[in-house]
Amino acid sequence: MKRILVAIFNQEHWHQSVAIDLAISHLKKQDVVTILDYSNLLHRSSHKVYVSNTTKKVFPSSYPILQIVTRLKKEYKNIFSYVDEIPLNLLVSRKNISSKKVYDAVFKDLVSETKSYNPDIKSFEDKFRIKETDFLKLYNFLIKYVDSKFDLVYTYNGRFLYERALWEACLKTKIPIKFHDRFVLGWNDKYWVWESSVHDTKYRAEVVRNFSKSSELYAKNNNKVNHRVEKWVKARENSISQPYTSNQKIGFIRPDGYKYLVSFYTSSEDELIYSNLKSLDWPSQGKTVERLIKLFQKKNIYFVVRVHPNLQHKSESTQIYWSKLKKSVSELDNVKIILPLDKVKSYDLLNSSDVVITSGSTIGLEAVLRGKPMLLLGKSLYDGLDIGVKCKNINDVETKFLKVTSPDFRVNKQDAISYINFLELGGIKFQNGKIDLKTKSINQVLDPNVYFYGNLTTRIPKWVKILNRFFPKNI
């Protein structure tokens, strides 16, 4: 019999559903399970808070997880408990953790909240200090709370402010901690549990390779594997498994007169930073693009930059930067910058490209699966696998470009295929909840309901979210 803690700091229903599923799985084994739910009490992280603690007490129906918890208490009354209060007298902000760790946790949470890869700390000084105080208070409390009381702790992802405080507390007390999350966007009926950081690229590569080795279907039936990969690629291209290209309606026409068409696909820079995927060898993607423009001048290369469509939801300063860069290169005949809201089809560009360059975007993986040479600048979630040709710096790009455009170069697809094989067949299916996949919009497909005990779900009611728009500080 193990003592399990499942900690919730996040009100997004999908992540709460995973927490509930893990809790029930351990309860069925007769483990002693505690759900620690502080998502209503702590409002200073980048997580969206829909229901405050006061609202939850006055209107219990506003927070559906309570109904599931009530059922669990009845069914497992001797081995299950639910905690959603913090003893205020135990919250102290003394600093008994390195300043570097605190700064790293707070800065990355600020990056996540502002959606800016380089937020001006002076402009957010008050917010930064509040986050720092909250982190220290929770960290000090959690050290006392988990020490010698649990054999295993679960929480979501680990990179956000409060989850990071729990992670550091577990490291301090030497309590094992695991992190749950999707392996990639599009995992709607399954999840993964990490024994390391969610963004540990070596661990991810090990998981993928081990799965491929153990998969009998993968080893013996290449036709099914190839069909699975083709299906995954088509779902991406047709905006079925990702929402970013659904409004792109204009085809891309390759210009005449150039030997090579090289495309650069940006990724969300802020996400690279708070996911520990930012490379010290490369500057911001904007500065990288400026260097590539200079490199490709007078080389019979048409260079196209596809700024990620999700950038429209990022900070204003980031959007302004790319707009100014587009304007500054408008007189260059061999350079084209496609902004987030431009409706040029990303996949038309991909199919027309001779070489694809990216800083961690999933489209780099898709390029390899299409047999396109791909240059990878910096880290990515598939960094630990043999996917694409890695470049250390701008001089390395020139060398590797000559390599991938030589007649003898062959694109190695094996690890990319293994990656897709795992995405399609791997993962932990919901064992105790029923998934509602009868949805129409792309957002619902990527974020479906999970039902426990019949019709009980963790999704916050629509009326609560509507009230949030009008009374954001009161709900």
CSV table of C-alpha atoms in Angstrom, one decimal:
chain,number,residue,atom,x,y,z
A,1,MET,CA,0.0,0.0,0.0
A,2,LYS,CA,1.6,3.3,-1.2
A,3,ARG,CA,0.8,6.8,-0.1
A,4,ILE,CA,0.0,8.9,-3.2
A,5,LEU,CA,-0.3,12.6,-3.5
A,6,VAL,CA,-2.0,14.0,-6.7
A,7,ALA,CA,-1.5,17.8,-6.7
A,8,ILE,CA,-3.7,20.1,-8.8
A,9,PHE,CA,-2.8,23.8,-9.5
A,10,ASN,CA,-4.6,24.0,-12.8
A,11,GLN,CA,-8.3,24.5,-13.6
A,12,GLU,CA,-8.1,23.4,-17.2
A,13,HIS,CA,-10.4,20.4,-17.3
A,14,TRP,CA,-8.2,18.1,-19.4
A,15,HIS,CA,-5.3,18.2,-16.9
A,16,GLN,CA,-7.7,17.8,-14.0
A,17,SER,CA,-9.2,14.8,-15.8
A,18,VAL,CA,-5.7,13.2,-16.0
A,19,ALA,CA,-5.2,13.8,-12.2
A,20,ILE,CA,-8.5,12.2,-11.4
A,21,ASP,CA,-7.7,9.2,-13.7
A,22,LEU,CA,-4.4,8.7,-11.9
A,23,ALA,CA,-6.0,9.0,-8.5
A,24,ILE,CA,-8.7,6.4,-9.3
A,25,SER,CA,-6.1,4.0,-10.7
A,26,HIS,CA,-4.2,4.1,-7.4
A,27,LEU,CA,-7.3,3.8,-5.4
A,28,LYS,CA,-8.2,0.6,-7.2
A,29,LYS,CA,-4.9,-0.8,-6.1
A,30,GLN,CA,-5.9,0.1,-2.5
A,31,ASP,CA,-3.2,2.8,-2.3
A,32,VAL,CA,-3.9,5.7,0.1
A,33,VAL,CA,-4.6,8.7,-2.2
A,34,THR,CA,-4.7,12.4,-1.4
A,35,ILE,CA,-5.8,15.0,-3.9
A,36,LEU,CA,-4.3,18.4,-3.1
A,37,ASP,CA,-6.3,21.0,-5.0
A,38,TYR,CA,-5.0,24.5,-4.7
A,39,SER,CA,-6.1,25.7,-8.1
A,40,ASN,CA,-8.8,28.0,-6.5
A,41,LEU,CA,-6.5,29.5,-3.9
A,42,LEU,CA,-3.4,30.5,-5.9
A,43,HIS,CA,-4.0,33.1,-8.6
A,44,ARG,CA,-0.5,34.4,-9.3
A,45,SER,CA,0.8,31.8,-11.8
A,46,SER,CA,0.2,31.9,-15.5
A,47,HIS,CA,-2.7,29.4,-15.2
A,48,LYS,CA,-6.1,30.7,-16.0
A,49,VAL,CA,-8.4,30.8,-12.9
A,50,TYR,CA,-12.1,30.4,-13.6
A,51,VAL,CA,-13.4,29.7,-10.2
A,52,SER,CA,-12.1,31.3,-7.0
A,53,ASN,CA,-12.3,29.6,-3.6
A,54,THR,CA,-15.1,31.8,-2.5
A,55,THR,CA,-17.2,31.1,-5.6
A,56,LYS,CA,-16.5,27.4,-5.2
A,57,LYS,CA,-17.9,27.5,-1.6
A,58,VAL,CA,-21.0,29.6,-2.5
A,59,PHE,CA,-21.7,27.8,-5.8
A,60,PRO,CA,-20.3,24.3,-5.6
A,61,SER,CA,-21.7,23.5,-9.1
A,62,SER,CA,-19.3,26.1,-10.5
A,63,TYR,CA,-16.5,23.6,-9.8
A,64,PRO,CA,-17.5,20.2,-11.2
A,65,ILE,CA,-14.5,18.3,-9.8
A,66,LEU,CA,-16.2,18.5,-6.4
A,67,GLN,CA,-18.9,16.1,-7.5
A,68,ILE,CA,-16.3,13.5,-8.6
A,69,VAL,CA,-14.5,14.0,-5.3
A,70,THR,CA,-17.7,13.4,-3.3
A,71,ARG,CA,-18.2,10.1,-5.2
A,72,LEU,CA,-14.6,9.1,-4.5
A,73,LYS,CA,-15.0,9.8,-0.8
A,74,LYS,CA,-18.0,7.5,-0.6
A,75,GLU,CA,-16.5,4.7,-2.6
A,76,TYR,CA,-13.0,4.9,-1.0
A,77,LYS,CA,-13.9,6.5,2.3
A,78,ASN,CA,-10.9,5.0,4.2
A,79,ILE,CA,-8.2,5.6,1.7
A,80,PHE,CA,-9.1,8.8,-0.1
A,81,SER,CA,-9.0,12.4,1.0
A,82,TYR,CA,-9.3,15.8,-0.7
A,83,VAL,CA,-7.5,18.9,0.6
A,84,ASP,CA,-8.2,22.4,-0.7
A,85,GLU,CA,-7.2,24.6,2.2
A,86,ILE,CA,-3.8,26.1,3.1
A,87,PRO,CA,-3.1,26.9,6.8
A,88,LEU,CA,-2.2,30.5,6.5
A,89,ASN,CA,0.1,30.4,9.5
A,90,LEU,CA,2.4,28.0,7.6
A,91,LEU,CA,2.9,30.3,4.7
A,92,VAL,CA,6.3,32.0,5.2
A,93,SER,CA,8.5,33.5,2.4
A,94,ARG,CA,11.9,32.9,3.9
A,95,LYS,CA,14.5,32.0,1.2
A,96,ASN,CA,16.0,28.6,1.8
A,97,ILE,CA,16.4,27.8,-1.8
A,98,SER,CA,18.9,29.2,-4.3
A,99,SER,CA,18.1,32.6,-5.8
A,100,LYS,CA,18.9,31.2,-9.2
A,101,LYS,CA,16.2,28.5,-9.0
A,102,VAL,CA,13.6,31.1,-7.7
A,103,TYR,CA,14.5,33.5,-10.5
A,104,ASP,CA,14.3,30.8,-13.1
A,105,ALA,CA,10.9,29.6,-11.9
A,106,VAL,CA,9.4,33.1,-11.7
A,107,PHE,CA,10.9,34.3,-15.0
A,108,LYS,CA,9.6,31.3,-17.0
A,109,ASP,CA,6.1,31.7,-15.5
A,110,LEU,CA,6.2,35.4,-16.4
A,111,VAL,CA,7.2,34.5,-20.0
A,112,SER,CA,4.3,32.1,-20.1
A,113,GLU,CA,1.9,34.7,-18.8
A,114,THR,CA,3.0,37.6,-21.0
A,115,LYS,CA,3.6,35.4,-24.0
A,116,SER,CA,6.7,37.4,-24.6
A,117,TYR,CA,10.1,35.6,-25.0
A,118,ASN,CA,11.9,38.6,-23.5
A,119,PRO,CA,9.6,40.5,-21.0
A,120,ASP,CA,11.0,43.7,-19.6
A,121,ILE,CA,11.5,42.8,-15.9
A,122,LYS,CA,11.4,46.4,-14.8
A,123,SER,CA,7.9,46.9,-16.4
A,124,PHE,CA,6.7,43.8,-14.5
A,125,GLU,CA,8.7,44.4,-11.3
A,126,ASP,CA,5.7,44.3,-9.0
A,127,LYS,CA,4.2,41.2,-10.6
A,128,PHE,CA,7.7,39.5,-10.5
A,129,ARG,CA,8.1,40.1,-6.8
A,130,ILE,CA,4.5,38.9,-6.0
A,131,LYS,CA,5.2,35.7,-8.0
A,132,GLU,CA,8.6,35.3,-6.1
A,133,THR,CA,6.9,35.6,-2.7
A,134,ASP,CA,4.1,33.2,-3.7
A,135,PHE,CA,6.7,30.7,-4.9
A,136,LEU,CA,8.7,30.8,-1.7
A,137,LYS,CA,5.6,30.6,0.5
A,138,LEU,CA,4.3,27.6,-1.3
A,139,TYR,CA,7.7,25.9,-1.5
A,140,ASN,CA,8.3,26.3,2.2
A,141,PHE,CA,4.8,25.0,3.0
A,142,LEU,CA,5.1,22.0,0.7
A,143,ILE,CA,8.4,20.9,2.1
A,144,LYS,CA,6.6,20.4,5.5
A,145,TYR,CA,3.5,19.0,3.8
A,146,VAL,CA,5.1,16.2,1.7
A,147,ASP,CA,8.1,15.3,4.0
A,148,SER,CA,7.7,11.7,5.2
A,149,LYS,CA,4.0,11.6,4.3
A,150,PHE,CA,4.0,10.3,0.7
A,151,ASP,CA,5.8,7.7,-1.3
A,152,LEU,CA,5.0,9.3,-4.7
A,153,VAL,CA,3.7,12.6,-5.9
A,154,TYR,CA,2.0,13.5,-9.2
A,155,THR,CA,1.5,16.9,-10.8
A,156,TYR,CA,0.9,18.5,-14.1
A,157,ASN,CA,4.0,19.3,-16.3
A,158,GLY,CA,6.2,20.8,-13.7
A,159,ARG,CA,7.2,24.0,-15.5
A,160,PHE,CA,4.6,26.4,-14.1
A,161,LEU,CA,5.1,28.5,-10.9
A,162,TYR,CA,3.3,26.3,-8.3
A,163,GLU,CA,4.1,23.0,-9.9
A,164,ARG,CA,7.7,24.0,-10.0
A,165,ALA,CA,7.5,24.9,-6.2
A,166,LEU,CA,6.2,21.4,-5.6
A,167,TRP,CA,8.9,19.9,-7.7
A,168,GLU,CA,11.6,21.7,-5.8
A,169,ALA,CA,10.0,20.7,-2.5
A,170,CYS,CA,10.1,17.0,-3.6
A,171,LEU,CA,13.7,17.3,-4.6
A,172,LYS,CA,14.5,18.8,-1.2
A,173,THR,CA,12.7,16.1,0.7
A,174,LYS,CA,13.7,13.3,-1.7
A,175,ILE,CA,10.1,12.3,-2.5
A,176,PRO,CA,9.7,10.8,-6.0
A,177,ILE,CA,7.6,13.0,-8.3
A,178,LYS,CA,6.1,12.3,-11.7
A,179,PHE,CA,4.6,14.7,-14.2
A,180,HIS,CA,1.5,14.1,-16.4
A,181,ASP,CA,0.8,15.8,-19.7
A,182,ARG,CA,0.1,15.2,-23.3
A,183,PHE,CA,3.2,14.0,-25.2
A,184,VAL,CA,2.2,16.3,-28.1
A,185,LEU,CA,-0.8,18.4,-29.1
A,186,GLY,CA,-3.5,16.1,-30.4
A,187,TRP,CA,-3.4,13.5,-27.7
A,188,ASN,CA,-7.1,13.7,-26.8
A,189,ASP,CA,-7.8,10.2,-25.4
A,190,LYS,CA,-4.4,9.5,-23.7
A,191,TYR,CA,-1.6,11.1,-21.8
A,192,TRP,CA,1.9,10.3,-20.6
A,193,VAL,CA,3.6,10.2,-17.2
A,194,TRP,CA,7.2,11.4,-17.0
A,195,GLU,CA,9.7,10.2,-14.5
A,196,SER,CA,11.9,13.1,-15.6
A,197,SER,CA,11.2,16.6,-16.9
A,198,VAL,CA,8.4,16.8,-19.5
A,199,HIS,CA,10.8,18.6,-21.9
A,200,ASP,CA,13.8,16.3,-21.2
A,201,THR,CA,14.7,15.5,-24.9
A,202,LYS,CA,16.9,12.6,-24.0
A,203,TYR,CA,14.1,11.0,-21.9
A,204,ARG,CA,11.6,11.6,-24.7
A,205,ALA,CA,14.0,10.0,-27.3
A,206,GLU,CA,14.5,7.0,-25.0
A,207,VAL,CA,10.7,6.5,-24.6
A,208,VAL,CA,10.2,6.6,-28.4
A,209,ARG,CA,13.0,4.2,-29.2
A,210,ASN,CA,12.0,1.7,-26.4
A,211,PHE,CA,8.5,1.7,-27.7
A,212,SER,CA,9.6,1.1,-31.2
A,213,LYS,CA,11.8,-1.8,-30.2
A,214,SER,CA,9.0,-3.4,-28.2
A,215,SER,CA,6.3,-2.8,-30.8
A,216,GLU,CA,5.7,-6.1,-32.6
A,217,LEU,CA,3.5,-4.4,-35.2
A,218,TYR,CA,6.2,-1.8,-35.9
A,219,ALA,CA,8.8,-4.5,-36.4
A,220,LYS,CA,6.7,-6.9,-38.6
A,221,ASN,CA,4.2,-4.8,-40.6
A,222,ASN,CA,5.8,-1.9,-42.4
A,223,ASN,CA,2.7,-1.4,-44.5
A,224,LYS,CA,0.6,-0.6,-41.5
A,225,VAL,CA,3.3,1.7,-40.1
A,226,ASN,CA,3.6,3.6,-43.4
A,227,HIS,CA,-0.2,3.9,-43.6
A,228,ARG,CA,-0.2,5.3,-40.0
A,229,VAL,CA,2.5,7.9,-40.8
A,230,GLU,CA,0.6,9.0,-44.0
A,231,LYS,CA,-2.6,9.3,-42.0
A,232,TRP,CA,-0.8,11.4,-39.3
A,233,VAL,CA,0.7,13.7,-42.0
A,234,LYS,CA,-2.6,14.2,-43.8
A,235,ALA,CA,-4.4,15.0,-40.5
A,236,ARG,CA,-1.8,17.7,-39.8
A,237,GLU,CA,-2.0,19.1,-43.4
A,238,ASN,CA,-5.8,19.1,-43.4
A,239,SER,CA,-6.0,20.9,-40.0
A,240,ILE,CA,-7.7,17.9,-38.3
A,241,SER,CA,-5.1,17.4,-35.6
A,242,GLN,CA,-3.8,21.0,-35.3
A,243,PRO,CA,-5.8,24.3,-35.5
A,244,TYR,CA,-3.2,26.7,-36.8
A,245,THR,CA,-3.6,26.3,-40.5
A,246,SER,CA,-7.4,26.0,-40.8
A,247,ASN,CA,-7.8,29.6,-42.1
A,248,GLN,CA,-5.0,29.4,-44.7
A,249,LYS,CA,-6.7,29.4,-48.1
A,250,ILE,CA,-4.2,31.0,-50.5
A,251,GLY,CA,-1.8,28.7,-52.4
A,252,PHE,CA,1.9,29.3,-52.5
A,253,ILE,CA,3.4,29.8,-56.0
A,254,ARG,CA,7.1,29.1,-56.3
A,255,PRO,CA,8.9,31.9,-58.1
A,256,ASP,CA,11.0,31.2,-61.2
A,257,GLY,CA,14.7,31.9,-61.6
A,258,TYR,CA,16.1,30.4,-58.4
A,259,LYS,CA,17.9,27.1,-57.9
A,260,TYR,CA,16.7,26.5,-54.4
A,261,LEU,CA,13.7,27.5,-52.4
A,262,VAL,CA,14.5,27.5,-48.7
A,263,SER,CA,11.8,27.9,-46.0
A,264,PHE,CA,12.2,28.8,-42.4
A,265,TYR,CA,9.3,27.9,-40.0
A,266,THR,CA,9.4,29.8,-36.7
A,267,SER,CA,8.1,28.3,-33.5
A,268,SER,CA,6.8,30.1,-30.4
A,269,GLU,CA,9.9,31.6,-28.8
A,270,ASP,CA,8.3,32.0,-25.4
A,271,GLU,CA,7.4,28.3,-25.4
A,272,LEU,CA,11.0,27.4,-26.2
A,273,ILE,CA,12.2,29.4,-23.2
A,274,TYR,CA,9.8,28.1,-20.5
A,275,SER,CA,10.1,24.6,-21.9
A,276,ASN,CA,13.9,24.7,-21.4
A,277,LEU,CA,14.4,24.3,-25.2
A,278,LYS,CA,16.1,27.7,-25.8
A,279,SER,CA,19.6,27.2,-27.1
A,280,LEU,CA,22.4,29.4,-26.0
A,281,ASP,CA,24.1,28.9,-29.4
A,282,TRP,CA,21.3,30.7,-31.2
A,283,PRO,CA,19.8,34.2,-30.5
A,284,SER,CA,16.2,35.0,-30.9
A,285,GLN,CA,14.5,33.5,-34.0
A,286,GLY,CA,14.2,37.0,-35.4
A,287,LYS,CA,17.9,37.6,-35.2
A,288,THR,CA,18.5,34.2,-36.6
A,289,VAL,CA,16.3,35.1,-39.6
A,290,GLU,CA,18.3,38.3,-40.1
A,291,ARG,CA,21.5,36.3,-40.2
A,292,LEU,CA,20.0,33.8,-42.7
A,293,ILE,CA,18.9,36.6,-45.0
A,294,LYS,CA,22.4,37.8,-45.1
A,295,LEU,CA,23.8,34.3,-45.6
A,296,PHE,CA,21.4,33.5,-48.6
A,297,GLN,CA,22.0,36.8,-50.4
A,298,LYS,CA,23.5,36.3,-53.9
A,299,LYS,CA,23.4,32.5,-53.6
A,300,ASN,CA,20.6,31.8,-56.1
A,301,ILE,CA,18.2,31.0,-53.2
A,302,TYR,CA,14.7,32.2,-52.6
A,303,PHE,CA,14.2,32.4,-48.9
A,304,VAL,CA,10.7,32.3,-47.3
A,305,VAL,CA,10.0,32.8,-43.6
A,306,ARG,CA,6.7,31.4,-42.4
A,307,VAL,CA,6.0,33.0,-39.0
A,308,HIS,CA,4.0,30.6,-36.9
A,309,PRO,CA,0.2,31.4,-37.0
A,310,ASN,CA,0.1,31.2,-33.2
A,311,LEU,CA,2.2,34.4,-33.0
A,312,GLN,CA,-1.1,36.4,-33.4
A,313,HIS,CA,-1.7,35.4,-29.7
A,314,LYS,CA,1.7,36.4,-28.5
A,315,SER,CA,2.9,39.8,-27.1
A,316,GLU,CA,2.4,42.9,-29.0
A,317,SER,CA,6.1,43.6,-29.1
A,318,THR,CA,6.8,40.3,-30.7
A,319,GLN,CA,4.2,40.9,-33.4
A,320,ILE,CA,5.6,44.4,-34.1
A,321,TYR,CA,9.1,43.0,-34.5
A,322,TRP,CA,8.1,40.6,-37.3
A,323,SER,CA,6.0,43.3,-39.0
A,324,LYS,CA,8.9,45.7,-39.0
A,325,LEU,CA,11.3,43.0,-40.3
A,326,LYS,CA,8.9,42.2,-43.1
A,327,LYS,CA,8.8,45.9,-44.1
A,328,SER,CA,12.6,46.2,-43.9
A,329,VAL,CA,13.2,43.3,-46.4
A,330,SER,CA,10.4,44.3,-48.8
A,331,GLU,CA,12.9,45.5,-51.4
A,332,LEU,CA,14.8,42.3,-51.4
A,333,ASP,CA,13.7,40.2,-54.4
A,334,ASN,CA,14.7,36.8,-52.9
A,335,VAL,CA,13.1,37.2,-49.5
A,336,LYS,CA,9.5,36.8,-48.5
A,337,ILE,CA,8.1,36.9,-44.9
A,338,ILE,CA,4.7,35.5,-44.3
A,339,LEU,CA,3.1,36.9,-41.2
A,340,PRO,CA,0.8,34.9,-38.8
A,341,LEU,CA,-2.5,36.2,-40.2
A,342,ASP,CA,-1.4,35.9,-43.8
A,343,LYS,CA,-3.5,33.1,-45.4
A,344,VAL,CA,-0.8,31.6,-47.5
A,345,LYS,CA,-0.9,27.8,-47.0
A,346,SER,CA,2.0,26.6,-44.9
A,347,TYR,CA,1.9,23.2,-46.5
A,348,ASP,CA,2.0,24.5,-50.0
A,349,LEU,CA,5.2,26.2,-49.0
A,350,LEU,CA,6.5,23.1,-47.4
A,351,ASN,CA,5.8,21.0,-50.5
A,352,SER,CA,7.5,23.5,-52.7
A,353,SER,CA,10.6,23.8,-50.5
A,354,ASP,CA,14.0,22.2,-51.4
A,355,VAL,CA,15.3,22.7,-47.9
A,356,VAL,CA,13.4,23.4,-44.7
A,357,ILE,CA,14.9,25.2,-41.6
A,358,THR,CA,13.3,25.4,-38.2
A,359,SER,CA,14.0,26.1,-34.6
A,360,GLY,CA,12.0,23.3,-33.1
A,361,SER,CA,8.7,23.5,-35.0
A,362,THR,CA,6.8,20.2,-35.6
A,363,ILE,CA,6.8,21.0,-39.2
A,364,GLY,CA,10.5,20.1,-39.3
A,365,LEU,CA,9.4,16.6,-38.4
A,366,GLU,CA,6.8,16.7,-41.2
A,367,ALA,CA,9.5,17.9,-43.7
A,368,VAL,CA,11.6,14.8,-42.9
A,369,LEU,CA,8.7,12.5,-43.4
A,370,ARG,CA,8.2,14.1,-46.8
A,371,GLY,CA,11.8,13.4,-47.7
A,372,LYS,CA,12.8,17.1,-47.4
A,373,PRO,CA,16.2,18.0,-46.1
A,374,MET,CA,15.7,19.7,-42.8
A,375,LEU,CA,18.2,21.9,-40.9
A,376,LEU,CA,17.5,22.1,-37.1
A,377,LEU,CA,18.7,25.2,-35.3
A,378,GLY,CA,18.8,24.7,-31.6
A,379,LYS,CA,16.8,22.3,-29.5
A,380,SER,CA,13.4,20.7,-30.2
A,381,LEU,CA,11.1,18.1,-28.5
A,382,TYR,CA,12.6,15.6,-31.0
A,383,ASP,CA,16.1,16.8,-30.4
A,384,GLY,CA,17.3,13.5,-28.9
A,385,LEU,CA,16.4,11.6,-32.0
A,386,ASP,CA,18.1,11.4,-35.4
A,387,ILE,CA,15.7,13.8,-37.1
A,388,GLY,CA,17.1,16.5,-39.4
A,389,VAL,CA,20.6,17.9,-39.6
A,390,LYS,CA,21.6,19.9,-36.5
A,391,CYS,CA,23.4,23.2,-37.0
A,392,LYS,CA,25.6,24.7,-34.2
A,393,ASN,CA,25.8,28.2,-35.6
A,394,ILE,CA,25.4,30.4,-38.7
A,395,ASN,CA,28.6,29.1,-40.2
A,396,ASP,CA,27.5,25.6,-39.7
A,397,VAL,CA,24.3,26.3,-41.6
A,398,GLU,CA,26.3,27.2,-44.7
A,399,THR,CA,28.3,23.9,-44.4
A,400,LYS,CA,25.3,21.8,-43.7
A,401,PHE,CA,23.3,23.4,-46.5
A,402,LEU,CA,26.0,22.3,-49.0
A,403,LYS,CA,25.8,18.8,-47.4
A,404,VAL,CA,22.0,18.4,-47.7
A,405,THR,CA,21.8,19.8,-51.3
A,406,SER,CA,24.5,17.5,-52.6
A,407,PRO,CA,23.3,14.7,-54.9
A,408,ASP,CA,24.5,12.0,-52.5
A,409,PHE,CA,22.5,13.2,-49.5
A,410,ARG,CA,19.6,11.0,-48.3
A,411,VAL,CA,17.0,12.0,-45.7
A,412,ASN,CA,17.0,9.5,-42.8
A,413,LYS,CA,13.3,9.0,-41.9
A,414,GLN,CA,13.7,6.1,-39.4
A,415,ASP,CA,13.5,8.0,-36.2
A,416,ALA,CA,10.8,10.3,-37.5
A,417,ILE,CA,8.7,7.2,-38.3
A,418,SER,CA,9.4,5.8,-34.8
A,419,TYR,CA,8.3,9.1,-33.3
A,420,ILE,CA,5.0,9.1,-35.2
A,421,ASN,CA,4.5,5.4,-34.4
A,422,PHE,CA,4.7,6.2,-30.7
A,423,LEU,CA,2.4,9.2,-31.0
A,424,GLU,CA,-0.2,7.1,-32.7
A,425,LEU,CA,0.1,3.9,-30.6
A,426,GLY,CA,1.9,4.8,-27.4
A,427,GLY,CA,0.6,6.6,-24.3
A,428,ILE,CA,-1.6,5.8,-21.4
A,429,LYS,CA,-5.3,5.6,-22.3
A,430,PHE,CA,-7.8,6.9,-19.8
A,431,GLN,CA,-8.5,3.9,-17.7
A,432,ASN,CA,-11.4,5.3,-15.5
A,433,GLY,CA,-13.0,7.9,-17.7
A,434,LYS,CA,-15.0,7.9,-20.9
A,435,ILE,CA,-13.9,10.2,-23.7
A,436,ASP,CA,-16.4,12.3,-25.6
A,437,LEU,CA,-14.9,12.4,-29.2
A,438,LYS,CA,-18.3,13.4,-30.8
A,439,THR,CA,-17.2,17.0,-31.3
A,440,LYS,CA,-17.1,19.2,-34.4
A,441,SER,CA,-14.7,22.1,-33.9
A,442,ILE,CA,-11.0,21.6,-34.0
A,443,ASN,CA,-10.6,23.0,-30.5
A,444,GLN,CA,-13.1,20.5,-29.1
A,445,VAL,CA,-11.3,17.7,-30.9
A,446,LEU,CA,-8.1,18.7,-29.2
A,447,ASP,CA,-9.8,19.2,-25.8
A,448,PRO,CA,-12.7,16.8,-25.4
A,449,ASN,CA,-14.7,16.1,-22.3
A,450,VAL,CA,-13.7,13.2,-20.0
A,451,TYR,CA,-16.6,11.7,-18.0
A,452,PHE,CA,-16.2,9.9,-14.7
A,453,TYR,CA,-19.0,8.0,-12.9
A,454,GLY,CA,-21.5,8.5,-15.7
A,455,ASN,CA,-22.0,12.1,-16.6
A,456,LEU,CA,-19.6,13.8,-14.2
A,457,THR,CA,-16.9,15.8,-15.9
A,458,THR,CA,-14.2,18.2,-14.8
A,459,ARG,CA,-15.1,20.9,-17.4
A,460,ILE,CA,-16.0,24.2,-15.9
A,461,PRO,CA,-19.6,25.2,-16.9
A,462,LYS,CA,-20.1,27.7,-19.7
A,463,TRP,CA,-22.0,30.1,-17.4
A,464,VAL,CA,-19.0,30.4,-15.2
A,465,LYS,CA,-16.7,31.3,-18.1
A,466,ILE,CA,-19.3,33.8,-19.4
A,467,LEU,CA,-19.4,35.5,-16.0
A,468,ASN,CA,-15.6,35.6,-16.0
A,469,ARG,CA,-15.7,37.9,-19.0
A,470,PHE,CA,-17.8,40.5,-17.1
A,471,PHE,CA,-16.6,40.0,-13.5
A,472,PRO,CA,-13.1,38.6,-13.8
A,473,LYS,CA,-12.1,39.6,-10.3
A,474,ASN,CA,-15.2,38.3,-8.5
A,475,ILE,CA,-15.6,34.8,-9.9
